[in-house]
Coordinates of C-alpha atoms in Angstrom, one line a residue:
M1185 CA -10.7 -27.0 100.0
S1186 CA -12.8 -26.8 103.3
T1187 CA -14.5 -23.6 104.4
S1188 CA -16.3 -22.4 107.4
P1189 CA -19.8 -23.8 108.0
D1190 CA -21.7 -20.8 106.7
L1191 CA -19.8 -21.0 103.4
A1192 CA -19.7 -24.8 103.1
S1193 CA -23.4 -25.5 103.7
G1194 CA -26.8 -24.0 103.3
A1195 CA -28.4 -22.4 100.3
P1196 CA -26.4 -20.5 97.6
A1197 CA -28.1 -17.3 98.7
S1198 CA -26.9 -17.8 102.2
R1199 CA -23.3 -18.5 101.1
A1200 CA -23.4 -15.4 98.8
G1201 CA -24.7 -13.4 101.7
G1202 CA -21.9 -14.5 103.9
R1203 CA -19.3 -13.6 101.3
A1204 CA -20.9 -10.2 100.7
L1205 CA -20.8 -9.5 104.4
A1206 CA -17.1 -10.7 104.6
L1207 CA -16.2 -8.4 101.6
V1208 CA -17.7 -5.4 103.3
G1209 CA -15.9 -6.4 106.5
I1210 CA -12.6 -6.7 104.8
V1211 CA -12.9 -3.3 103.2
L1212 CA -13.9 -1.7 106.6
V1213 CA -11.0 -3.4 108.4
A1214 CA -8.6 -2.1 105.8
V1215 CA -10.0 1.4 106.3
N1216 CA -9.0 1.3 110.0
L1217 CA -5.5 0.0 109.7
R1218 CA -3.6 3.2 109.2
T1219 CA -5.8 6.0 110.5
A1220 CA -3.9 6.4 113.8
V1221 CA -0.4 6.5 112.3
A1222 CA -0.6 10.1 111.0
A1223 CA -3.5 11.5 113.1
L1224 CA -1.2 13.0 115.8
S1225 CA 1.8 14.5 114.1
P1226 CA 0.0 17.4 112.3
I1227 CA -1.5 18.7 115.5
F1228 CA 1.2 18.1 118.1
S1229 CA 1.4 21.9 118.7
Q1230 CA -2.3 21.9 119.8
I1231 CA -2.0 18.7 121.8
S1232 CA 1.1 20.0 123.7
V1233 CA -1.1 22.8 125.2
D1234 CA -3.0 20.3 127.3
V1235 CA -0.5 17.3 127.2
P1236 CA 3.1 18.5 127.2
V1237 CA 5.1 16.6 124.5
D1238 CA 8.8 17.4 123.8
S1239 CA 10.8 16.2 120.8
V1240 CA 11.8 13.0 122.5
G1241 CA 8.2 12.3 123.4
V1242 CA 7.1 12.8 119.8
G1243 CA 9.9 10.5 118.7
L1244 CA 8.7 7.8 121.1
L1245 CA 5.2 8.1 119.9
G1246 CA 6.5 7.7 116.3
T1247 CA 8.3 4.4 117.2
L1248 CA 5.1 2.8 118.5
P1249 CA 3.5 1.8 115.1
P1250 CA 6.4 -0.3 113.8
L1251 CA 7.1 -1.7 117.3
C1252 CA 3.4 -2.7 117.9
F1253 CA 3.0 -4.0 114.3
A1254 CA 6.0 -6.3 114.9
A1255 CA 5.3 -7.4 118.4
F1256 CA 1.5 -8.0 118.1
G1257 CA 1.9 -9.3 114.5
L1258 CA 4.1 -12.1 116.1
L1259 CA 1.5 -12.7 118.8
A1260 CA -1.4 -13.0 116.4
P1261 CA -0.6 -16.5 115.2
V1262 CA -0.5 -17.6 118.9
L1263 CA -3.9 -16.1 119.5
K1264 CA -5.2 -17.7 116.3
R1265 CA -4.7 -21.1 117.8
H1266 CA -7.4 -20.3 120.4
L1267 CA -9.8 -17.9 118.7
R1268 CA -11.6 -17.9 115.3
L1269 CA -10.6 -15.4 112.8
E1270 CA -13.8 -13.5 113.1
T1271 CA -13.4 -13.3 116.9
L1272 CA -9.8 -12.1 116.5
L1273 CA -10.9 -9.3 114.2
I1274 CA -13.6 -8.2 116.6
V1275 CA -11.1 -8.1 119.4
A1276 CA -8.6 -6.2 117.3
L1277 CA -11.2 -3.7 116.2
G1278 CA -12.3 -3.3 119.8
A1279 CA -8.8 -2.4 120.8
I1280 CA -8.6 0.1 118.0
L1281 CA -11.9 1.7 119.1
I1282 CA -10.9 1.9 122.7
G1283 CA -7.5 3.2 121.8
H1284 CA -8.8 6.0 119.7
L1285 CA -11.2 7.2 122.4
A1286 CA -8.5 6.9 125.1
R1287 CA -6.1 9.0 123.0
G1288 CA -8.7 11.7 122.7
L1289 CA -9.4 11.7 126.4
A1290 CA -5.7 11.4 127.6
P1291 CA -5.0 13.8 130.5
N1292 CA -1.2 13.3 130.3
Y1293 CA 1.5 11.9 128.1
A1294 CA 1.6 8.4 129.8
V1295 CA -2.1 7.8 129.0
L1296 CA -1.6 9.1 125.4
A1297 CA 1.3 6.7 124.9
L1298 CA -0.5 3.7 126.5
A1299 CA -3.6 4.4 124.4
S1300 CA -1.5 4.6 121.3
V1301 CA 0.0 1.2 122.2
L1302 CA -3.5 -0.3 122.4
T1303 CA -4.6 1.2 119.1
F1304 CA -1.5 0.0 117.3
A1305 CA -1.8 -3.4 118.9
G1306 CA -5.2 -3.9 117.4
M1307 CA -3.9 -2.8 114.0
G1308 CA -0.9 -5.2 114.3
V1309 CA -3.2 -8.2 115.0
A1310 CA -5.5 -7.2 112.1
N1311 CA -2.6 -6.8 109.8
V1312 CA -1.8 -10.5 110.2
V1313 CA -5.4 -11.8 110.4
L1314 CA -6.6 -10.2 107.1
P1315 CA -4.7 -12.5 104.7
P1316 CA -6.1 -15.8 106.2
V1317 CA -9.6 -14.1 106.2
V1318 CA -9.3 -13.4 102.5
K1319 CA -8.2 -17.0 102.0
K1320 CA -11.1 -18.3 104.0
Y1321 CA -13.9 -16.5 102.3
F1322 CA -12.4 -15.9 98.8
P1323 CA -9.9 -18.8 98.1
A1324 CA -10.2 -18.2 94.4
S1325 CA -9.6 -14.5 94.5
I1326 CA -6.7 -14.0 96.9
G1327 CA -4.7 -11.8 94.6
P1328 CA -7.4 -9.3 93.6
L1329 CA -8.8 -9.1 97.2
T1330 CA -5.3 -8.6 98.7
S1331 CA -4.5 -5.8 96.1
M1332 CA -7.9 -4.2 97.0
Y1333 CA -7.4 -4.0 100.7
V1334 CA -3.7 -2.9 100.5
T1335 CA -4.8 0.0 98.2
I1336 CA -7.6 0.9 100.6
M1337 CA -5.1 1.0 103.4
A1338 CA -2.8 3.3 101.4
L1339 CA -5.7 5.6 100.5
F1340 CA -6.9 5.9 104.1
S1341 CA -3.4 6.8 105.2
L1342 CA -4.0 10.1 103.3
I1343 CA -7.1 11.3 105.1
P1344 CA -5.9 11.9 108.7
P1345 CA -3.2 14.5 107.7
L1346 CA -5.8 16.3 105.6
V1347 CA -8.5 16.6 108.2
A1348 CA -6.6 16.6 111.5
V1349 CA -5.8 20.3 111.6
P1350 CA -9.2 21.7 110.3
V1351 CA -11.1 19.5 112.8
A1352 CA -8.7 20.4 115.6
D1353 CA -9.0 24.1 114.8
S1354 CA -12.8 24.1 114.7
I1355 CA -13.8 21.5 117.4
G1356 CA -10.6 20.7 119.3
W1357 CA -7.7 18.3 119.1
R1358 CA -9.5 15.7 121.3
V1359 CA -12.3 15.3 118.7
S1360 CA -9.7 15.3 115.9
V1361 CA -7.9 12.4 117.5
S1362 CA -10.8 10.3 118.8
M1363 CA -13.3 10.7 115.9
W1364 CA -11.6 7.7 114.1
A1365 CA -13.2 5.5 116.6
A1366 CA -16.4 5.8 114.6
L1367 CA -14.8 3.9 111.7
A1368 CA -13.9 1.0 114.1
V1369 CA -17.5 0.9 115.3
V1370 CA -18.8 0.5 111.8
A1371 CA -16.2 -2.1 110.9
I1372 CA -17.1 -4.3 113.9
V1373 CA -20.7 -4.7 112.7
P1374 CA -20.2 -7.2 109.7
W1375 CA -17.8 -9.3 111.8
L1376 CA -20.3 -9.6 114.6
G1377 CA -22.9 -10.7 111.9
L1378 CA -20.5 -13.3 110.6
W1379 CA -19.6 -14.4 114.1
M1380 CA -23.2 -15.0 114.9
R1381 CA -23.8 -16.8 111.6
D1382 CA -20.9 -19.2 112.5
R1383 CA -22.3 -19.7 116.0
R1384 CA -25.7 -20.7 114.6
A1385 CA -24.1 -22.9 111.9
A1386 CA -21.9 -24.6 114.4
A1387 CA -24.8 -25.4 116.6
T1388 CA -26.7 -27.2 113.8
A1389 CA -23.8 -28.6 111.7
A1390 CA -22.4 -32.1 112.0
P1391 CA -19.2 -32.4 114.0
A1392 CA -17.2 -33.2 111.0
A1393 CA -18.4 -30.1 109.1
S1394 CA -17.8 -27.8 112.1
D1395 CA -14.2 -29.1 112.4
S1396 CA -13.3 -28.2 108.8
R1397 CA -12.4 -24.6 109.4
L1398 CA -9.9 -22.9 107.3
D1399 CA -8.9 -20.6 110.1
A1400 CA -7.3 -23.6 111.8
E1401 CA -5.0 -24.2 108.7
P1402 CA -1.4 -24.0 109.9
L1403 CA 1.5 -22.2 108.3
P1404 CA 4.3 -24.4 107.0
E1405 CA 6.4 -25.7 109.8
I1406 CA 9.9 -24.3 110.1
S1407 CA 12.5 -26.4 111.9
P1408 CA 14.9 -24.7 114.3
A1409 CA 17.9 -25.6 112.1
L1410 CA 16.3 -23.7 109.2
V1411 CA 15.6 -20.7 111.4
G1412 CA 19.3 -20.7 112.3
R1413 CA 20.3 -20.8 108.7
V1414 CA 18.1 -17.8 107.9
W1415 CA 20.0 -15.8 110.5
R1416 CA 23.3 -16.6 108.6
S1417 CA 21.9 -15.8 105.2
P1418 CA 23.3 -12.7 103.4
L1419 CA 20.2 -12.5 101.4
A1420 CA 17.9 -12.5 104.5
W1421 CA 20.0 -9.9 106.2
S1422 CA 20.1 -7.7 103.1
M1423 CA 16.3 -8.0 102.8
G1424 CA 15.9 -7.1 106.5
L1425 CA 18.2 -4.1 106.2
L1426 CA 16.5 -2.8 103.0
F1427 CA 13.1 -3.2 104.6
G1428 CA 14.3 -1.7 107.9
M1429 CA 16.0 1.4 106.4
T1430 CA 12.9 2.0 104.3
S1431 CA 10.7 1.7 107.3
L1432 CA 13.0 3.9 109.4
N1433 CA 12.6 6.7 106.8
V1434 CA 8.8 6.2 106.5
Y1435 CA 8.0 6.3 110.2
A1436 CA 10.4 9.2 110.8
A1437 CA 8.5 11.2 108.1
F1438 CA 5.1 10.4 109.6
A1439 CA 6.3 11.5 113.0
W1440 CA 8.3 14.6 112.1
L1441 CA 7.6 15.9 108.5
P1442 CA 4.8 18.3 109.6
E1443 CA 7.0 20.0 112.2
L1444 CA 10.0 20.0 109.9
L1445 CA 8.0 21.7 107.1
T1446 CA 6.6 24.2 109.5
D1447 CA 10.0 25.2 110.8
L1448 CA 12.0 25.1 107.5
A1449 CA 9.5 25.8 104.8
G1450 CA 7.3 28.3 106.7
V1451 CA 4.1 26.5 105.9
S1452 CA 1.1 26.6 108.2
P1453 CA 0.0 23.5 110.2
A1454 CA -2.9 22.9 107.8
Q1455 CA -0.5 23.1 104.8
A1456 CA 1.9 20.7 106.5
G1457 CA -1.0 18.2 106.9
V1458 CA -1.7 18.4 103.2
L1459 CA 1.9 17.9 102.4
L1460 CA 2.0 14.9 104.7
S1461 CA -1.0 13.5 102.8
L1462 CA 0.9 14.1 99.6
Y1463 CA 3.9 12.1 101.1
A1464 CA 1.6 9.2 101.9
G1465 CA -0.2 9.3 98.6
M1466 CA 3.0 9.0 96.6
G1467 CA 3.2 5.4 97.7
I1468 CA -0.1 4.4 96.0
P1469 CA 1.1 4.2 92.3
F1470 CA 4.3 2.6 93.3
S1471 CA 2.5 0.0 95.3
L1472 CA 0.5 -0.9 92.2
A1473 CA 3.4 -0.8 89.7
V1474 CA 6.5 -2.0 91.5
P1475 CA 5.4 -5.6 92.2
I1476 CA 4.4 -6.1 88.5
L1477 CA 7.7 -4.6 87.3
A1478 CA 9.8 -6.6 89.8
S1479 CA 8.3 -9.9 88.8
R1480 CA 9.3 -9.2 85.1
M1481 CA 12.8 -7.9 85.7
R1482 CA 15.9 -10.1 86.0
S1483 CA 17.6 -7.6 88.2
V1484 CA 15.6 -5.1 90.4
A1485 CA 18.7 -2.8 90.7
P1486 CA 17.1 0.0 88.6
L1487 CA 14.1 0.1 91.0
I1488 CA 16.4 0.3 94.1
A1489 CA 18.5 3.0 92.4
L1490 CA 15.3 5.0 91.6
G1491 CA 14.2 4.9 95.2
I1492 CA 17.6 6.0 96.5
V1493 CA 17.7 8.9 94.0
C1494 CA 14.2 10.1 95.0
F1495 CA 15.1 10.0 98.7
A1496 CA 18.4 11.8 98.1
A1497 CA 16.9 14.5 95.9
G1498 CA 14.0 15.2 98.3
Y1499 CA 16.2 15.4 101.4
A1500 CA 18.7 17.6 99.6
G1501 CA 15.9 19.9 98.6
L1502 CA 14.7 20.2 102.2
L1503 CA 18.3 20.9 103.3
L1504 CA 19.2 23.5 100.7
A1505 CA 16.0 25.2 99.6
P1506 CA 13.1 24.0 101.8
A1507 CA 10.8 27.0 101.1
A1508 CA 11.4 27.0 97.3
L1509 CA 9.4 23.9 96.2
P1510 CA 8.3 22.1 99.4
W1511 CA 5.7 20.0 97.5
V1512 CA 8.4 18.8 95.1
W1513 CA 10.7 17.8 97.9
V1514 CA 7.9 16.0 99.8
A1515 CA 6.8 14.2 96.6
L1516 CA 10.3 13.0 96.0
V1517 CA 10.8 11.8 99.6
G1518 CA 7.4 10.1 99.3
A1519 CA 8.5 8.2 96.1
G1520 CA 11.6 6.9 97.9
P1521 CA 9.8 4.1 99.8
L1522 CA 9.0 2.3 96.5
T1523 CA 11.5 -0.2 98.0
F1524 CA 8.8 -1.1 100.6
P1525 CA 6.5 -2.9 98.1
L1526 CA 9.6 -4.1 96.3
V1527 CA 10.8 -6.0 99.4
L1528 CA 7.3 -7.5 100.0
V1529 CA 7.1 -9.0 96.5
L1530 CA 10.8 -10.1 96.7
V1531 CA 9.9 -12.3 99.7
G1532 CA 8.1 -14.6 97.2
L1533 CA 10.5 -14.1 94.3
R1534 CA 13.7 -14.9 96.4
S1535 CA 12.4 -18.1 97.9
R1536 CA 11.5 -21.5 96.3
T1537 CA 9.5 -23.3 99.0
P1538 CA 6.6 -22.4 101.4
Q1539 CA 9.1 -22.9 104.3
G1540 CA 11.5 -20.5 102.7
T1541 CA 8.8 -17.9 102.1
V1542 CA 7.6 -18.0 105.7
A1543 CA 11.1 -17.9 107.1
L1544 CA 12.2 -15.0 104.8
S1545 CA 9.0 -13.0 105.5
G1546 CA 9.3 -13.4 109.3
F1547 CA 13.0 -12.5 109.4
T1548 CA 12.6 -9.6 107.0
Q1549 CA 9.7 -8.0 108.8
G1550 CA 11.0 -8.7 112.2
V1551 CA 14.4 -7.1 111.6
G1552 CA 12.8 -4.4 109.4
Y1553 CA 10.2 -3.2 111.9
A1554 CA 12.7 -3.2 114.7
L1555 CA 15.0 -0.9 112.7
G1556 CA 12.0 1.2 111.5
A1557 CA 11.1 1.9 115.1
L1558 CA 14.4 3.7 115.6
G1559 CA 13.7 6.3 113.0
P1560 CA 11.3 8.7 114.8
L1561 CA 13.3 8.3 118.1
L1562 CA 16.7 9.0 116.5
V1563 CA 15.4 11.9 114.5
G1564 CA 13.8 13.4 117.6
V1565 CA 17.0 13.0 119.7
L1566 CA 19.1 14.6 116.9
H1567 CA 16.6 17.5 116.6
E1568 CA 16.6 18.0 120.4
L1569 CA 20.4 18.0 120.7
S1570 CA 21.1 20.1 117.6
G1571 CA 18.1 22.5 117.9
G1572 CA 17.6 22.2 114.1
W1573 CA 16.9 19.9 111.2
T1574 CA 20.3 19.7 109.5
A1575 CA 21.6 16.8 111.7
P1576 CA 18.3 14.7 111.3
L1577 CA 18.3 15.2 107.5
A1578 CA 22.0 14.3 107.3
F1579 CA 21.3 11.1 109.3
L1580 CA 18.5 10.1 106.9
L1581 CA 20.8 10.7 104.0
L1582 CA 23.3 8.3 105.6
T1583 CA 20.7 5.6 105.8
L1584 CA 20.7 5.6 102.0
V1585 CA 24.2 4.1 102.1
V1586 CA 22.8 1.1 103.9
I1587 CA 20.0 0.8 101.3
A1588 CA 22.5 0.9 98.5
V1589 CA 24.7 -1.8 100.0
A1590 CA 21.8 -4.1 101.0
G1591 CA 20.2 -3.4 97.6
R1592 CA 23.2 -4.7 95.7
V1593 CA 22.7 -8.1 97.3
V1594 CA 18.9 -8.1 97.0
A1595 CA 19.0 -7.1 93.4
R1596 CA 20.8 -10.2 92.3
P1597 CA 18.6 -13.1 91.1
R1598 CA 19.4 -15.5 94.0
M1599 CA 17.3 -17.7 96.3
L1600 CA 17.2 -18.1 100.1
E1601 CA 17.5 -21.8 99.8
D1602 CA 20.8 -21.5 98.0
D1603 CA 22.2 -19.9 101.2
W1604 CA 20.6 -22.7 103.2
H1605 CA 22.4 -25.3 101.2
R1606 CA 25.7 -23.5 101.5
T1607 CA 25.3 -23.2 105.2
A1608 CA 24.4 -26.9 105.5
R1609 CA 27.5 -27.9 103.5
D1610 CA 29.7 -25.6 105.8
E1611 CA 28.1 -27.3 108.9
D1612 CA 28.7 -30.8 107.6
P1613 CA 31.5 -32.3 109.8
R1614 CA 32.5 -34.6 107.0
R1615 CA 33.7 -31.7 104.8

């Protein structure tokens, strides 16, 4: 397998140094990929003093992460045709850095929203670029490295809700929002080092060696006919709906859970931030356990049922007795998205070929993030129209019906290619 010049040539110490720098860079990129998602919602009350934000405005800001992750994730492969992986990561981290600073300096809602788009655009590109970066520098350790950076992403989604309110109270909300730019500055350093190493290696390497870059390795080609069949696959639609309803609930919670808890449970903003961190942290053990369990189970129906039960119990608690045990209700709602890592592992388990995996992954995430973007906005509109939280929570409970219906299809041990073959037979004019 070919590698970049700095890893394919030179002394062993030089190769080891490049991989060590890449490992540090991968860790630091993962640290930056979720910091902006939950940095605003715990302190919207302080932000609105300087930048008026109503319920619909909060909902719109909550839709930006999944929308940008979907849109700029699709754009990343196009950019990858023209830029090296290291360059793409530097550009993505630069966008995150500028976005954080611009959010902290925003004089009005429009600038706050545009700066958020820039921040999430950088995160969306980096989401897509990290897997091929791991493959380039650590081709023999893709599984462990992927598990490592996904876990780091989950861990660092806990920190912003914990520190946002204390920092905003002591120094101001603008510092609380913009301070995450420091992490982006640190993360850029190793990638600048690797970029300069590649430039020096390319200047001295033979043309054949410099042309053997892993970052030019293409994804399996998908024909238009196969793409059309994916759109008519019950399995693909069920995967997309399951992923989408899970994302809808997750991003609605990140946008609205602090305000909901403040209103219904009577907690302080700081306590609401801690509870949002608990919500995010509940996903870590499930991210580690669910893929292993799913790969060993003939039917994943019990896992889907467990997710539905956790969601339902948590929402029911928030509706009926929010102030009694708010941390229990939040923990249950946070356990519900165990269907998120389940869908990600099922992309590989429900397809036989590389073409099928790529097609199913693209369709699932495209449909899923588009649906997920509706969550914060719809919850905000329902809250604005009703003046309370009963209608939004009832709506979230209704989404569990879709999860149950889609889950019945996904739970069966079937393959995407089986749907393709059925569609091909149906399209055969000789039949």
